[in-house]
């Protein structure tokens, strides 16, 4: 089989590798689509502290089960599935309190073990979720980044009276927008410096007055002009630059909550006074904690549409140009998928 292998930072190649055999409790998936994530770019550039090389990356993938290991019901053969990349031990403190996405022995598919940038991938059977019957397979590859958005909203909670602000209209910010607008039905502002990304925000349910181009408007004034008194009550940082958290803490309303998703090693300068004075809560969110069933339920109920952010499907042989597109063309691209040529199932 052919796999995209990152041998070391900034070095990637298509390699012929032996077909992996599913171990006990695993299934082998013939991969169709894999999303390219910002974290894949970080691994490629050697900026992920957890990864070991060489590595087949990719954690946002869909395909068809075509072999099962011992202990897995053979009836699962042929299922079209999407894979939750989180593998946990089940015994540590985090696992015991239901926070297995931060398991002390966490294994992330595509980070700690080989992932989906490959014609075939073996994964634990319980990580492979059947995708909704009428959902196009390409859209199903957005379930993982949607679960990331679902996770941070489950961490912060969402009240009907919340006024939300999302920093950044990239894939996660846009997914968050759909969760807030379409699942919870609250007011949600979203910022970006690119009109093209804000146009996607409109497609994802923002109203004209909820989009803010921060290359033309400064944020506190833009919010005041839009009638937000006293600051947003719920803020998400989907840009993940250290300066964002500093501003979020300044502009948040009293009793506000802030969801953070970044992995920057650079400190943010925050005075404790800012937090204490308003009794702000910070919620860090990593990956997702068993949120796939929730996202699949939202899809089946017609609440959310995962197709909006997909801008490109690129044949996996052209992985270098796909990476270039994902990294260097933010006006034309949002979510770029690699197509590994597997079956499209009934849905497609
Ligand atoms: Mn991702
Ligand atoms: Zn654990």
PDB file of C-alpha atoms and ligand atoms in Angstrom, residues 36-40 59-60 144-145 148 172 335, ligand 1:
ATOM      1  CA  UNK A  36      -5.366  18.127   6.384  1.00  0.00           C
ATOM      2  CA  UNK A  37      -5.344  19.787   9.809  1.00  0.00           C
ATOM      3  CA  UNK A  38      -3.215  22.624  11.154  1.00  0.00           C
ATOM      4  CA  UNK A  39      -1.743  20.068  13.539  1.00  0.00           C
ATOM      5  CA  UNK A  40      -0.595  17.949  10.568  1.00  0.00           C
ATOM      6  CA  UNK A  59      -6.348  11.955  12.028  1.00  0.00           C
ATOM      7  CA  UNK A  60      -9.447  13.159  10.138  1.00  0.00           C
ATOM      8  CA  UNK A 144     -13.383  14.952  13.781  1.00  0.00           C
ATOM      9  CA  UNK A 145     -12.768  18.720  13.588  1.00  0.00           C
ATOM     10  CA  UNK A 148     -13.207  19.448  18.471  1.00  0.00           C
ATOM     11  CA  UNK A 172     -12.497  24.932  13.909  1.00  0.00           C
ATOM     12  CA  UNK A 335     -10.388  22.463   4.605  1.00  0.00           C
TER      13      UNK A 335
HETATM   14 MN1  LIG B   1      -7.689  18.052  13.299  1.00  0.00          MN
END
